[in-house]
Short mmCIF file of C-alpha atoms in Angstrom, two decimals:
data_model
loop_
_atom_site.label_atom_id
_atom_site.label_comp_id
_atom_site.label_asym_id
_atom_site.label_seq_id
_atom_site.Cartn_x
_atom_site.Cartn_y
_atom_site.Cartn_z
CA UNK A 1420 66.02 98.26 75.02
CA UNK A 1421 63.21 95.72 75.25
CA UNK A 1422 62.48 92.82 72.84
CA UNK A 1423 58.80 92.40 72.02
CA UNK A 1424 57.29 88.92 71.79
CA UNK A 1425 55.63 87.89 68.53
CA UNK A 1426 51.92 88.29 68.78
CA UNK A 1427 52.10 91.00 71.43
CA UNK A 1428 50.06 94.15 71.00
CA UNK A 1429 53.01 96.29 69.86
CA UNK A 1430 54.92 93.68 67.84
CA UNK A 1431 53.33 94.66 64.53
CA UNK A 1432 53.89 98.38 64.94
CA UNK A 1433 56.92 100.34 63.75
CA UNK A 1434 57.73 103.91 64.60
CA UNK A 1435 57.23 106.23 67.54
CA UNK A 1436 54.41 106.20 70.06
CA UNK A 1437 54.85 109.00 72.56
CA UNK A 1438 58.36 108.59 73.93
CA UNK A 1439 58.60 104.92 72.81
CA UNK A 1440 60.24 103.93 69.49
CA UNK A 1441 59.48 100.46 68.01
CA UNK A 1442 61.93 99.17 65.42
CA UNK A 1443 63.32 96.03 63.72
CA UNK A 1444 66.77 94.76 64.79
CA UNK A 1445 68.25 91.39 63.64
CA UNK A 1446 64.87 89.86 62.92
CA UNK A 1447 63.59 90.99 66.30
CA UNK A 1448 61.10 93.70 67.15
CA UNK A 1449 62.52 96.00 69.81
CA UNK A 1450 61.33 99.03 71.76
CA UNK A 1451 63.20 101.77 73.51
CA UNK A 1452 62.31 104.99 75.22
CA UNK A 1453 63.59 108.30 74.01
CA UNK A 1454 65.87 110.25 76.40
CA UNK A 1455 64.05 112.92 78.29
CA UNK A 1456 64.71 116.46 77.18
CA UNK A 1457 66.82 118.33 79.71
CA UNK A 1458 64.82 120.82 81.69
CA UNK A 1459 66.02 124.35 81.61
CA UNK A 1460 67.05 125.46 85.08
CA UNK A 1461 64.61 128.06 86.26
CA UNK A 1462 66.11 131.33 87.37
CA UNK A 1463 65.13 131.98 90.99
CA UNK A 1464 63.35 135.21 91.76
CA UNK A 1465 64.90 137.70 94.17
CA UNK A 1466 62.44 136.73 96.98
CA UNK A 1467 63.33 133.06 96.45
CA UNK A 1468 67.04 133.85 96.55
CA UNK A 1469 66.52 135.96 99.68
CA UNK A 1470 64.71 133.09 101.42
CA UNK A 1471 67.48 130.69 100.45
CA UNK A 1472 70.00 133.23 101.73
CA UNK A 1473 68.23 133.30 105.10
CA UNK A 1474 68.51 129.53 105.34
CA UNK A 1475 72.22 129.62 104.56
CA UNK A 1476 72.79 132.14 107.35
CA UNK A 1477 70.55 130.45 109.92
CA UNK A 1478 71.21 126.74 109.35
CA UNK A 1479 74.83 126.53 110.66
CA UNK A 1480 73.77 128.06 113.98
CA UNK A 1481 70.74 125.78 114.39
CA UNK A 1482 72.86 122.75 113.55
CA UNK A 1483 75.42 123.60 116.23
CA UNK A 1484 72.83 124.21 118.96
CA UNK A 1485 70.58 121.31 117.93
CA UNK A 1486 70.72 119.48 121.32
CA UNK A 1487 69.52 122.64 123.10
CA UNK A 1488 66.67 123.08 120.62
CA UNK A 1489 65.31 119.66 121.59
CA UNK A 1490 64.55 121.19 124.99
CA UNK A 1491 63.70 124.71 123.85
CA UNK A 1492 61.28 123.65 121.10
CA UNK A 1493 60.13 120.28 122.42
CA UNK A 1494 56.47 121.15 122.96
CA UNK A 1495 56.14 123.32 119.86
CA UNK A 1496 57.58 120.49 117.78
CA UNK A 1497 55.14 117.98 119.28
CA UNK A 1498 52.18 120.29 118.63
CA UNK A 1499 53.15 120.66 114.95
CA UNK A 1500 54.34 117.07 114.53
CA UNK A 1501 57.75 118.18 113.26
CA UNK A 1502 61.31 118.05 114.57
CA UNK A 1503 62.54 120.58 117.12
CA UNK A 1504 65.09 121.81 114.59
CA UNK A 1505 62.37 122.47 112.00
CA UNK A 1506 60.23 124.22 114.62
CA UNK A 1507 63.17 126.48 115.49
CA UNK A 1508 63.86 127.11 111.82
CA UNK A 1509 60.24 128.07 111.16
CA UNK A 1510 60.18 130.55 114.05
CA UNK A 1511 63.59 132.10 113.41
CA UNK A 1512 63.18 132.57 109.68
CA UNK A 1513 60.53 135.18 110.46
CA UNK A 1514 62.71 137.66 112.36
CA UNK A 1515 66.17 136.27 113.14
CA UNK A 1516 67.81 137.34 109.85
CA UNK A 1517 68.38 140.98 108.98
CA UNK A 1518 69.63 142.81 105.90
CA UNK A 1519 68.70 142.71 102.24
CA UNK A 1520 69.82 139.88 99.98
CA UNK A 1521 72.69 139.17 99.48
CA UNK A 1522 73.90 141.09 102.55
CA UNK A 1523 72.07 139.06 105.19
CA UNK A 1524 73.22 138.26 108.71
CA UNK A 1525 71.96 137.01 112.06
CA UNK A 1526 69.74 139.40 113.99
CA UNK A 1527 70.78 138.11 117.40
CA UNK A 1528 68.32 140.30 119.30
CA UNK A 1529 65.47 138.38 117.67
CA UNK A 1530 66.90 134.84 117.78
CA UNK A 1531 64.92 132.32 119.84
CA UNK A 1532 66.50 129.13 121.17
CA UNK A 1533 63.38 128.33 123.20
CA UNK A 1534 59.74 129.16 122.61
CA UNK A 1535 56.86 128.48 124.94
CA UNK A 1536 54.10 129.89 127.11
CA UNK A 1537 55.89 130.25 130.47
CA UNK A 1538 56.73 133.70 131.79
CA UNK A 1539 60.19 134.57 130.50
CA UNK A 1540 63.05 136.08 132.56
CA UNK A 1541 62.82 139.86 132.85
CA UNK A 1542 65.58 142.45 132.92
CA UNK A 1543 68.37 139.87 132.68
CA UNK A 1544 71.88 141.11 133.38
CA UNK A 1545 75.11 139.17 132.80
CA UNK A 1546 78.53 139.87 134.26
CA UNK A 1547 81.47 137.83 132.97
CA UNK A 1548 84.24 137.05 135.43
CA UNK A 1549 87.47 135.14 134.94
CA UNK A 1550 85.79 131.77 135.39
CA UNK A 1551 82.02 132.25 135.17
CA UNK A 1552 79.01 133.90 133.54
CA UNK A 1553 76.93 135.45 136.32
CA UNK A 1554 73.23 135.97 135.61
CA UNK A 1555 70.64 138.00 137.52
CA UNK A 1556 66.98 138.70 136.71
CA UNK A 1557 64.07 140.57 138.26
CA UNK A 1558 61.57 139.12 140.68
CA UNK A 1559 58.25 138.03 139.17
CA UNK A 1560 55.93 140.76 140.43
CA UNK A 1561 52.97 139.27 138.52
CA UNK A 1562 53.08 136.08 140.61
CA UNK A 1563 52.13 134.11 137.49
CA UNK A 1564 55.43 132.31 137.06
CA UNK A 1565 56.18 129.15 139.00
CA UNK A 1566 58.95 130.01 141.51
CA UNK A 1567 60.35 126.51 140.98
CA UNK A 1568 60.91 126.96 137.24
CA UNK A 1569 64.55 126.37 136.36
CA UNK A 1570 66.84 128.53 134.25
CA UNK A 1571 68.13 126.96 131.04
CA UNK A 1572 71.15 128.70 129.53
CA UNK A 1573 72.96 128.60 126.21
CA UNK A 1574 76.38 130.09 125.45
CA UNK A 1575 77.34 130.02 121.77
CA UNK A 1576 80.84 130.70 120.43
CA UNK A 1577 80.60 131.12 116.65
CA UNK A 1578 84.33 131.30 115.95
CA UNK A 1579 85.00 127.82 117.34
CA UNK A 1580 81.50 126.37 116.94
CA UNK A 1581 81.55 125.85 120.70
CA UNK A 1582 78.33 125.43 122.69
CA UNK A 1583 77.93 125.38 126.48
CA UNK A 1584 74.52 124.66 127.98
CA UNK A 1585 72.81 124.23 131.33
CA UNK A 1586 69.41 122.52 131.32
CA UNK A 1587 68.64 122.80 135.02
CA UNK A 1588 69.97 126.02 136.49
CA UNK A 1589 68.83 128.10 139.44
CA UNK A 1590 65.14 128.43 140.30
CA UNK A 1591 63.15 131.42 139.14
CA UNK A 1592 62.80 132.80 142.67
CA UNK A 1593 66.56 132.64 143.32
CA UNK A 1594 66.96 135.61 140.93
CA UNK A 1595 70.51 134.63 139.97
CA UNK A 1596 72.62 131.87 138.51
CA UNK A 1597 76.36 131.33 138.17
CA UNK A 1598 77.54 129.39 135.11
CA UNK A 1599 81.13 128.28 135.90
CA UNK A 1600 83.60 127.72 133.05
CA UNK A 1601 87.30 127.13 132.71
CA UNK A 1602 89.14 130.44 132.23
CA UNK A 1603 90.57 129.17 128.95
CA UNK A 1604 87.06 128.99 127.50
CA UNK A 1605 86.29 132.57 128.50
CA UNK A 1606 89.42 134.63 127.92
CA UNK A 1607 89.69 136.06 124.39
CA UNK A 1608 86.44 134.40 123.38
CA UNK A 1609 83.13 135.86 122.22
CA UNK A 1610 79.77 134.34 123.15
CA UNK A 1611 76.15 134.94 122.20
CA UNK A 1612 74.22 134.32 125.43
CA UNK A 1613 70.62 133.16 125.94
CA UNK A 1614 68.46 132.26 128.94
CA UNK A 1615 64.93 130.89 129.40
CA UNK A 1616 62.88 129.16 132.09
CA UNK A 1617 61.69 125.54 132.08
CA UNK A 1618 59.05 123.80 134.17
CA UNK A 1619 60.84 120.73 135.55
CA UNK A 1620 57.62 118.69 135.72
CA UNK A 1621 56.07 119.36 132.32
CA UNK A 1622 59.18 120.47 130.39
CA UNK A 1623 57.26 123.54 129.23
CA UNK A 1624 59.52 126.50 128.53
CA UNK A 1625 59.38 130.26 128.17
CA UNK A 1626 60.57 132.24 125.20
CA UNK A 1627 64.30 132.66 125.42
CA UNK A 1628 65.90 136.02 126.14
CA UNK A 1629 68.99 137.14 124.24
CA UNK A 1630 71.32 138.54 126.88
CA UNK A 1631 73.89 139.98 124.49
CA UNK A 1632 77.34 139.36 123.06
CA UNK A 1633 80.15 139.02 125.56
CA UNK A 1634 83.88 139.13 124.94
CA UNK A 1635 86.39 138.75 127.73
#
């Protein structure tokens, strides 16, 4: 409620003007605004619900691997002037969710945890031992990749929300990398495994490669 001063423009008016009501109260002229009418909640269309469903599936994963995304999407984020997490979200919403709403789930084969212009690892193979993930990849026969590029690796355990990462692994021309882990982190655990290459001078990266799901 507001009290109007005598002689003011609205002091001599009584009644409603738009959403303002002017009235007399105890020899004073007062004004108050009418409460806004509640807006009816719009029913979301199926495409809108499907898009929201994708976000609900994708967001927990991106949140848990956020530190890795700062490396994997650094340059893409800078180009678009957005955060690395938002850059990863934009890319992965396109292909990383499969199924029709409401039965949507991660399409791990299409998930990217790094995205860039470098030549990516080819024909990656992973063997899990008692205390390590052992990676191999093919030689770069195109000679377009920098032999000094380093492997960057992400191991993601959904059940425990556990993330293991290496940001400076073996060089591209070494054709292999061993990622040691304590046996307790490997036995009876399931991991989604990714690898990419990074230029150690410019921090440019390749697209990541999904190596598969591994349970030991």
